PDB file of C-alpha atoms in Angstrom:
ATOM      1  CA  MET A 261      -6.567  58.517  -7.181  1.00 56.00           C
ATOM      2  CA  SER A 262      -8.322  55.566  -8.571  1.00 61.00           C
ATOM      3  CA  LYS A 263      -7.747  51.817  -9.146  1.00 56.00           C
ATOM      4  CA  SER A 264      -6.820  52.682 -12.814  1.00 61.00           C
ATOM      5  CA  ASP A 265      -3.925  54.824 -11.574  1.00 60.00           C
ATOM      6  CA  LEU A 266      -2.401  51.742 -10.048  1.00 58.00           C
ATOM      7  CA  LYS A 267      -3.705  49.418 -12.729  1.00 64.00           C
ATOM      8  CA  ALA A 268      -5.372  47.352  -9.992  1.00 63.00           C
ATOM      9  CA  ARG A 269      -7.372  44.298 -10.835  1.00 66.00           C
ATOM     10  CA  PRO A 270     -10.015  42.428  -8.742  1.00 68.00           C
ATOM     11  CA  ILE A 271      -8.855  39.548  -6.693  1.00 70.00           C
ATOM     12  CA  TYR A 272     -10.757  36.519  -5.688  1.00 72.00           C
ATOM     13  CA  ALA A 273      -9.541  35.480  -2.248  1.00 70.00           C
ATOM     14  CA  ARG A 274     -11.503  33.044  -0.061  1.00 78.00           C
ATOM     15  CA  LYS A 275      -9.189  32.413   2.911  1.00 84.00           C
ATOM     16  CA  GLN A 276      -9.031  34.940   5.682  1.00 83.00           C
ATOM     17  CA  ASN A 277      -5.197  35.066   5.674  1.00 85.00           C
ATOM     18  CA  SER A 278      -5.236  35.829   1.889  1.00 83.00           C
ATOM     19  CA  ILE A 279      -7.861  38.586   2.398  1.00 82.00           C
ATOM     20  CA  THR A 280      -5.888  40.140   5.311  1.00 86.00           C
ATOM     21  CA  ALA A 281      -2.598  39.955   3.417  1.00 88.00           C
ATOM     22  CA  HIS A 282      -4.189  41.634   0.356  1.00 85.00           C
ATOM     23  CA  LEU A 283      -5.658  44.464   2.444  1.00 87.00           C
ATOM     24  CA  ASN A 284      -2.389  45.040   4.172  1.00 91.00           C
ATOM     25  CA  ILE A 285      -0.581  45.382   0.817  1.00 91.00           C
ATOM     26  CA  VAL A 286      -3.284  47.713  -0.597  1.00 88.00           C
ATOM     27  CA  MET A 287      -3.084  49.899   2.565  1.00 92.00           C
ATOM     28  CA  ALA A 288       0.730  50.022   2.409  1.00 94.00           C
ATOM     29  CA  ALA A 289       0.561  50.985  -1.322  1.00 91.00           C
ATOM     30  CA  LEU A 290      -1.965  53.754  -0.535  1.00 91.00           C
ATOM     31  CA  ALA A 291       0.243  55.082   2.243  1.00 93.00           C
ATOM     32  CA  VAL A 292       3.308  55.116   0.009  1.00 93.00           C
ATOM     33  CA  THR A 293       1.283  56.714  -2.799  1.00 93.00           C
ATOM     34  CA  HIS A 294      -0.011  59.406  -0.511  1.00 93.00           C
ATOM     35  CA  LEU A 295       3.538  60.049   0.739  1.00 93.00           C
ATOM     36  CA  MET A 296       4.855  60.429  -2.803  1.00 92.00           C
ATOM     37  CA  GLU A 297       2.089  62.671  -3.884  1.00 93.00           C
ATOM     38  CA  THR A 298       2.341  64.888  -0.775  1.00 93.00           C
ATOM     39  CA  ARG A 299       6.186  65.292  -0.962  1.00 93.00           C
ATOM     40  CA  SER A 300       6.406  65.746  -4.776  1.00 92.00           C
ATOM     41  CA  GLY A 301       3.246  67.837  -5.256  1.00 92.00           C
ATOM     42  CA  HIS A 302       2.388  65.646  -8.263  1.00 92.00           C
ATOM     43  CA  PHE A 303      -0.325  63.069  -8.746  1.00 93.00           C
ATOM     44  CA  ILE A 304       0.884  59.426  -8.741  1.00 91.00           C
ATOM     45  CA  LYS A 305      -0.342  58.921 -12.357  1.00 91.00           C
ATOM     46  CA  ARG A 306       2.050  61.628 -13.570  1.00 91.00           C
ATOM     47  CA  LEU A 307       4.921  60.217 -11.416  1.00 91.00           C
ATOM     48  CA  VAL A 308       4.470  56.747 -12.703  1.00 89.00           C
ATOM     49  CA  ARG A 309       4.128  57.785 -16.333  1.00 90.00           C
ATOM     50  CA  THR A 310       7.286  59.927 -16.029  1.00 89.00           C
ATOM     51  CA  LEU A 311       9.463  57.428 -14.106  1.00 87.00           C
ATOM     52  CA  LYS A 312       8.561  54.462 -16.392  1.00 86.00           C
ATOM     53  CA  LYS A 313      10.839  55.957 -19.007  1.00 86.00           C
ATOM     54  CA  TYR A 314      13.929  55.602 -16.857  1.00 84.00           C
ATOM     55  CA  ARG A 315      15.533  52.272 -16.126  1.00 80.00           C
ATOM     56  CA  SER A 316      18.862  51.078 -14.717  1.00 81.00           C
ATOM     57  CA  PHE A 317      20.533  47.757 -14.459  1.00 82.00           C
ATOM     58  CA  GLN A 318      23.868  46.053 -13.766  1.00 84.00           C
ATOM     59  CA  LEU A 319      25.646  43.442 -15.919  1.00 86.00           C
ATOM     60  CA  VAL A 320      28.509  41.263 -14.803  1.00 88.00           C
ATOM     61  CA  VAL A 321      30.695  40.456 -17.849  1.00 88.00           C
ATOM     62  CA  GLY A 322      33.913  38.548 -17.466  1.00 88.00           C
ATOM     63  CA  GLY A 323      33.911  39.317 -13.703  1.00 88.00           C
ATOM     64  CA  GLU A 324      33.527  43.021 -14.224  1.00 89.00           C
ATOM     65  CA  THR A 325      30.326  44.812 -13.207  1.00 90.00           C
ATOM     66  CA  ILE A 326      28.939  47.230 -15.675  1.00 87.00           C
ATOM     67  CA  HIS A 327      26.283  49.743 -14.632  1.00 84.00           C
ATOM     68  CA  ALA A 328      23.859  51.169 -17.216  1.00 83.00           C
ATOM     69  CA  ALA A 329      21.242  53.841 -16.608  1.00 82.00           C
ATOM     70  CA  VAL A 330      19.369  56.455 -18.484  1.00 81.00           C
ATOM     71  CA  PRO A 331      20.293  59.721 -16.675  1.00 83.00           C
ATOM     72  CA  PHE A 332      17.499  61.587 -14.951  1.00 85.00           C
ATOM     73  CA  PRO A 333      16.998  65.205 -15.989  1.00 88.00           C
ATOM     74  CA  PRO A 334      17.733  67.669 -13.166  1.00 88.00           C
ATOM     75  CA  ASP A 335      14.100  68.473 -12.373  1.00 89.00           C
ATOM     76  CA  LEU A 336      13.256  64.736 -11.962  1.00 89.00           C
ATOM     77  CA  THR A 337      16.345  64.158  -9.894  1.00 88.00           C
ATOM     78  CA  ALA A 338      15.226  66.975  -7.544  1.00 90.00           C
ATOM     79  CA  THR A 339      11.675  65.520  -7.337  1.00 91.00           C
ATOM     80  CA  ILE A 340      13.021  61.994  -6.420  1.00 89.00           C
ATOM     81  CA  GLN A 341      15.314  63.542  -3.805  1.00 91.00           C
ATOM     82  CA  VAL A 342      12.328  65.372  -2.283  1.00 91.00           C
ATOM     83  CA  ILE A 343      10.335  62.199  -2.176  1.00 91.00           C
ATOM     84  CA  THR A 344      13.117  59.953  -0.799  1.00 89.00           C
ATOM     85  CA  GLY A 345      14.873  62.548   1.359  1.00 85.00           C
ATOM     86  CA  ARG A 346      18.271  61.403   0.072  1.00 79.00           C
ATOM     87  CA  GLU A 347      20.529  61.619  -2.977  1.00 75.00           C
ATOM     88  CA  LEU A 348      20.108  58.988  -5.720  1.00 64.00           C
ATOM     89  CA  PRO A 349      22.641  56.066  -5.437  1.00 63.00           C
ATOM     90  CA  HIS A 350      23.206  55.514  -9.088  1.00 56.00           C
ATOM     91  CA  LYS A 351      24.344  59.122  -9.550  1.00 49.00           C
ATOM     92  CA  ASN A 352      27.761  58.192  -8.289  1.00 48.00           C
ATOM     93  CA  TRP A 353      28.193  54.975 -10.343  1.00 46.00           C
ATOM     94  CA  PRO A 354      31.497  54.759 -12.133  1.00 48.00           C
ATOM     95  CA  LYS A 355      31.257  55.262 -15.883  1.00 49.00           C
ATOM     96  CA  SER A 356      31.913  52.032 -17.847  1.00 48.00           C
ATOM     97  CA  GLY A 357      33.893  51.864 -20.985  1.00 45.00           C
TER      98      GLY A 357
END
């Protein structure tokens, strides 16, 4: 994995608290990335590229909540369940319309 996989940019921090906070965030991101790669068996670059295609959101229109999501293909659903260890929450959303 490289900085380009996460699209990281250099930071210019001068205060110790800022530097420490940045390092903590970077280490947490690396730990999450390692976990995702280990559980899924795929590199993070591939996971990010694949998952970017799928979005979900909620709208409240006239007091009614409408859920919209691009459905995941079965193989991607299985990969996400392996990574998270649980079923996807939006899978059971009621259909609108």
